[in-house]
Amino acid sequence: MSPIQEPILTFDIKPHLAHQAQQVETALEDLLREQVMDGETVRPARLLEAMRYAALSGGKRLRPVLLMETAALFGRTDEGVCEAGAALEFIHCYSLAHDDLPAMDDDDLRRGRPTTHKAFDEATAILAGDALLTLAFDVITGEMVHPDAATRLRLGRELSRAAGIGGMAGGQMLDIESENRDRTEAEIRTLQAMKTGALLRYACRAGAILADADEADIQRLTRFGEIIGLAFQLADDLLDVEASSDVTGKATGKDADAGKATLVALLGADATRSEVSRLLEEAQTLLAPFGDKADNLSAIAGFIANRDH
Amino acid sequence: MSPIQEPILTFDIKPHLAHQAQQVETALEDLLREQVMDGETVRPARLLEAMRYAALSGGKRLRPVLLMETAALFGRTDEGVCEAGAALEFIHCYSLAHDDLPAMDDDDLRRGRPTTHKAFDEATAILAGDALLTLAFDVITGEMVHPDAATRLRLGRELSRAAGIGGMAGGQMLDIESENRDRTEAEIRTLQAMKTGALLRYACRAGAILADADEADIQRLTRFGEIIGLAFQLADDLLDVEASSDVTGKATGKDADAGKATLVALLGADATRSEVSRLLEEAQTLLAPFGDKADNLSAIAGFIANRDH
């Protein structure tokens, strides 16, 4: 895939993103270790192992990194931000474990290794997903995330809405229903805004909320998160059509095989690339008032639009 | 099954319990209707229908009723208590939808009607469970449940712990692992305390917390909840051995068929019935300081120990 536009920034964002992802990995590790050390009740070893397998798979950790960079924009960079990011990542990882199940997308591989139900079994993968989803609400409302109880409540309730029937879970339902059926552009946009958009939107919104940004800035970053979600999905659809399976580490052309309508199929690759460019411009406009402080977020937006895996 | 002891009370608790259960039913209905009327995003009709199917199946609503009666002990009887009970019931209903899946307990019938994955399909049942679990955390932290944000946070975090790897989900994992394998009495007690005990314990604890009981009373009601959980499970095991499938509306002798060790199998029916009686006595002792006000809770304890379905 050819770059959609030249990178605006002169520095390479990737080492920074890798460092942030490593911080998230450590937070996830710690949170899934505490479950063992707590000692209050039994933590079934096999279930914890499956939760760790589903959650500690490496990767870019895009959602928590977005949350952390948004918080950093307003001056918060402490460990509590990373913990909020970890809660969000637990939600993402539970959804992958469930979406990969035979009854859902029926995937055997993710990031080049067996999916959770392949590495364990279906029952364990279902329970590991359930337990990660449940744990996320404990973590997002933890003392470290924010000193104010009302703010932690807001973060928890908004996470529930982003992940539930009006967000990610609802989007997955629409996605399953769209197999082997014609869908309009509007229908595809709705399902994508819910299935992948809701958590990316939440990432940017939550980062602003927990850093005590004012409501106008929270709205601005919410819109930025929506744009990230749109660009991410469009780039993903382009990749699915164009990339080789060697690069992505998962089967490609899979959406087309499953009879799933994508925007690329409806609009064509050129129009899709144009839309990504327009989104990237809007993202830069939204970040402009923050000046240099938004360099990282700006670079992430460019990175998402141009990613090759 | 013969009564374990004569009912202590002279009034019939059943009409009152039925009335309370109806209140819960209405709250569940309202909460699952709001999801449609909100209008902010699409609520996929099929997913909402499956959530309603999984949650609005009638039944005794034991967990929310326990929560409501515990709160009433400390003077709270408003609609917000019922809403907290509904959140807890969403967790219970999600777990039934997931536990019934082919990969888990593989049940076709529950309360005499097709299980959620039979009435819909497996993918929809998984997502409906996920969405009910997610919704529960929004509802338990709602403004109506308690005016104080810190108290709502406490209710939400404790719910997460009761439902997660250290509670219900962990217990289901242990239960699956115990199939076709010898288990000690201690292991069975642990899995039951987690699988069914954790939510019943939470019900009584949460009722006390949201009614602003002092910590000593919260502890007392927590122990009462643990006893209810133990008695409930022992009565259930006895039922599984003794009752006919006509009365319970589900397959019986199923645990034995699945090679699942129960306490009844290890201790014998007589010793099990004696233990239930002892638990019932401890429950009455715990409630004694509350006098007449605890008549309903006391009757529920007796009802659980003597239930025939």
mmCIF file of C-alpha atoms in Angstrom, chain A residues 35 38 40-48 51 94 98-99 101 103-104 121-124 126-127 129-131 133-139 141-143 148-150 152-153 156-161 163-174 176-177 190 194 201, chain B residues 35 38 40-48 51 94 98-99 101 103-104 121-124 126-127 129-131 133-139 141-143 148-150 152-153 156-161 163-174 176-177 190 194 201:
data_model
loop_
_atom_site.group_PDB
_atom_site.id
_atom_site.type_symbol
_atom_site.label_atom_id
_atom_site.label_comp_id
_atom_site.label_asym_id
_atom_site.label_seq_id
_atom_site.Cartn_x
_atom_site.Cartn_y
_atom_site.Cartn_z
ATOM 1 C CA GLN A 35 -5.156 -11.869 40.675
ATOM 2 C CA ASP A 38 -4.495 -11.601 46.276
ATOM 3 C CA GLU A 40 -8.526 -14.105 49.249
ATOM 4 C CA THR A 41 -10.133 -16.732 47.059
ATOM 5 C CA VAL A 42 -8.937 -19.319 44.609
ATOM 6 C CA ARG A 43 -8.014 -18.048 41.160
ATOM 7 C CA PRO A 44 -8.349 -21.087 38.923
ATOM 8 C CA ALA A 45 -4.920 -21.464 37.341
ATOM 9 C CA ARG A 46 -6.191 -22.499 33.928
ATOM 10 C CA LEU A 47 -8.567 -19.551 33.684
ATOM 11 C CA LEU A 48 -5.883 -17.085 34.723
ATOM 12 C CA MET A 51 -6.759 -14.607 30.501
ATOM 13 C CA TYR A 94 -11.951 -10.082 25.599
ATOM 14 C CA HIS A 98 -14.939 -14.089 21.795
ATOM 15 C CA ASP A 99 -14.948 -12.904 18.171
ATOM 16 C CA LEU A 101 -14.732 -18.418 18.544
ATOM 17 C CA ALA A 103 -19.627 -19.699 16.539
ATOM 18 C CA MET A 104 -18.456 -16.170 15.663
ATOM 19 C CA ASP A 121 -10.628 -24.856 24.502
ATOM 20 C CA GLU A 122 -13.896 -23.089 23.717
ATOM 21 C CA ALA A 123 -15.311 -23.101 27.242
ATOM 22 C CA THR A 124 -12.092 -21.660 28.658
ATOM 23 C CA ILE A 126 -15.532 -17.924 26.654
ATOM 24 C CA LEU A 127 -14.829 -17.722 30.409
ATOM 25 C CA GLY A 129 -13.291 -13.318 27.821
ATOM 26 C CA ASP A 130 -16.032 -12.975 30.431
ATOM 27 C CA ALA A 131 -13.473 -12.610 33.223
ATOM 28 C CA LEU A 133 -14.534 -7.982 30.589
ATOM 29 C CA THR A 134 -15.515 -8.182 34.258
ATOM 30 C CA LEU A 135 -12.030 -7.260 35.471
ATOM 31 C CA ALA A 136 -11.956 -4.171 33.228
ATOM 32 C CA PHE A 137 -14.687 -2.499 35.297
ATOM 33 C CA ASP A 138 -12.769 -3.072 38.511
ATOM 34 C CA VAL A 139 -9.590 -1.628 37.000
ATOM 35 C CA THR A 141 -12.688 2.487 38.627
ATOM 36 C CA GLY A 142 -9.509 1.943 40.660
ATOM 37 C CA GLU A 143 -8.127 4.616 42.995
ATOM 38 C CA ASP A 148 -12.313 11.776 42.378
ATOM 39 C CA ALA A 149 -14.974 9.049 42.703
ATOM 40 C CA ALA A 150 -17.378 10.837 40.348
ATOM 41 C CA ARG A 152 -13.980 7.246 38.001
ATOM 42 C CA LEU A 153 -17.707 6.501 37.839
ATOM 43 C CA GLY A 156 -16.620 3.247 34.122
ATOM 44 C CA ARG A 157 -20.103 4.023 32.837
ATOM 45 C CA GLU A 158 -18.828 5.417 29.544
ATOM 46 C CA LEU A 159 -16.688 2.296 29.111
ATOM 47 C CA SER A 160 -19.786 0.159 29.627
ATOM 48 C CA ARG A 161 -21.631 2.116 26.955
ATOM 49 C CA ALA A 163 -18.416 -1.778 24.949
ATOM 50 C CA GLY A 164 -22.091 -2.774 25.136
ATOM 51 C CA ILE A 165 -25.089 -3.154 22.835
ATOM 52 C CA GLY A 166 -24.827 0.487 21.714
ATOM 53 C CA GLY A 167 -21.115 0.086 20.970
ATOM 54 C CA MET A 168 -18.684 -2.747 20.375
ATOM 55 C CA ALA A 169 -20.931 -5.741 21.150
ATOM 56 C CA GLY A 170 -23.741 -4.262 19.066
ATOM 57 C CA GLY A 171 -21.310 -3.653 16.214
ATOM 58 C CA GLN A 172 -20.147 -7.260 16.301
ATOM 59 C CA MET A 173 -23.788 -8.345 16.086
ATOM 60 C CA LEU A 174 -24.326 -6.119 13.032
ATOM 61 C CA ILE A 176 -22.250 -11.073 11.894
ATOM 62 C CA GLU A 177 -25.649 -10.184 10.453
ATOM 63 C CA THR A 190 -22.794 2.375 11.535
ATOM 64 C CA MET A 194 -19.810 0.679 16.788
ATOM 65 C CA ARG A 201 -13.436 7.078 20.511
ATOM 66 C CA GLN B 35 -31.719 0.624 25.284
ATOM 67 C CA ASP B 38 -32.075 6.109 23.773
ATOM 68 C CA GLU B 40 -28.065 7.877 20.262
ATOM 69 C CA THR B 41 -26.751 4.837 18.424
ATOM 70 C CA VAL B 42 -28.234 1.780 16.801
ATOM 71 C CA ARG B 43 -29.278 -1.016 19.124
ATOM 72 C CA PRO B 44 -29.259 -4.114 16.917
ATOM 73 C CA ALA B 45 -32.793 -5.498 17.213
ATOM 74 C CA ARG B 46 -31.751 -9.153 17.231
ATOM 75 C CA LEU B 47 -29.200 -8.616 19.998
ATOM 76 C CA LEU B 48 -31.665 -6.696 22.143
ATOM 77 C CA MET B 51 -30.836 -9.974 25.782
ATOM 78 C CA TYR B 94 -25.596 -13.560 31.360
ATOM 79 C CA HIS B 98 -23.051 -18.611 28.603
ATOM 80 C CA ASP B 99 -23.144 -21.688 30.868
ATOM 81 C CA LEU B 101 -23.697 -23.027 25.530
ATOM 82 C CA ALA B 103 -19.015 -25.636 24.706
ATOM 83 C CA MET B 104 -19.980 -25.296 28.379
ATOM 84 C CA ASP B 121 -27.933 -19.118 17.763
ATOM 85 C CA GLU B 122 -24.603 -19.518 19.527
ATOM 86 C CA ALA B 123 -23.033 -16.276 18.345
ATOM 87 C CA THR B 124 -26.074 -14.275 19.415
ATOM 88 C CA ILE B 126 -22.496 -15.231 23.415
ATOM 89 C CA LEU B 127 -23.008 -11.574 22.479
ATOM 90 C CA GLY B 129 -24.365 -12.554 27.535
ATOM 91 C CA ASP B 130 -21.496 -10.150 26.907
ATOM 92 C CA ALA B 131 -23.891 -7.230 26.512
ATOM 93 C CA LEU B 133 -22.658 -8.351 31.673
ATOM 94 C CA THR B 134 -21.514 -5.001 30.281
ATOM 95 C CA LEU B 135 -24.874 -3.343 30.944
ATOM 96 C CA ALA B 136 -24.841 -4.502 34.568
ATOM 97 C CA PHE B 137 -21.916 -2.206 35.380
ATOM 98 C CA ASP B 138 -23.702 0.800 33.929
ATOM 99 C CA VAL B 139 -26.858 0.026 35.923
ATOM 100 C CA THR B 141 -23.399 2.620 39.163
ATOM 101 C CA GLY B 142 -26.506 4.596 38.158
ATOM 102 C CA GLU B 143 -27.599 7.737 40.031
ATOM 103 C CA ASP B 148 -22.975 9.106 46.807
ATOM 104 C CA ALA B 149 -20.483 8.383 44.006
ATOM 105 C CA ALA B 150 -18.085 6.540 46.320
ATOM 106 C CA ARG B 152 -21.828 3.455 43.804
ATOM 107 C CA LEU B 153 -18.162 2.799 42.966
ATOM 108 C CA GLY B 156 -19.651 -1.662 41.084
ATOM 109 C CA ARG B 157 -16.194 -2.869 42.072
ATOM 110 C CA GLU B 158 -17.514 -5.471 44.482
ATOM 111 C CA LEU B 159 -19.883 -6.701 41.771
ATOM 112 C CA SER B 160 -16.919 -7.091 39.429
ATOM 113 C CA ARG B 161 -15.076 -9.140 42.028
ATOM 114 C CA ALA B 163 -18.639 -12.045 39.128
ATOM 115 C CA GLY B 164 -15.015 -12.402 37.953
ATOM 116 C CA ILE B 165 -12.181 -14.912 38.167
ATOM 117 C CA GLY B 166 -12.235 -14.814 41.977
ATOM 118 C CA GLY B 167 -16.008 -15.385 42.003
ATOM 119 C CA MET B 168 -18.654 -16.676 39.641
ATOM 120 C CA ALA B 169 -16.570 -17.028 36.439
ATOM 121 C CA GLY B 170 -13.761 -18.721 38.351
ATOM 122 C CA GLY B 171 -16.264 -21.078 39.955
ATOM 123 C CA GLN B 172 -17.681 -22.046 36.574
ATOM 124 C CA MET B 173 -14.128 -22.831 35.422
ATOM 125 C CA LEU B 174 -13.590 -25.067 38.475
ATOM 126 C CA ILE B 176 -16.018 -27.538 34.236
ATOM 127 C CA GLU B 177 -12.644 -28.831 35.369
ATOM 128 C CA THR B 190 -14.633 -23.746 47.075
ATOM 129 C CA MET B 194 -17.476 -19.090 43.943
ATOM 130 C CA ARG B 201 -23.216 -13.165 49.166
#
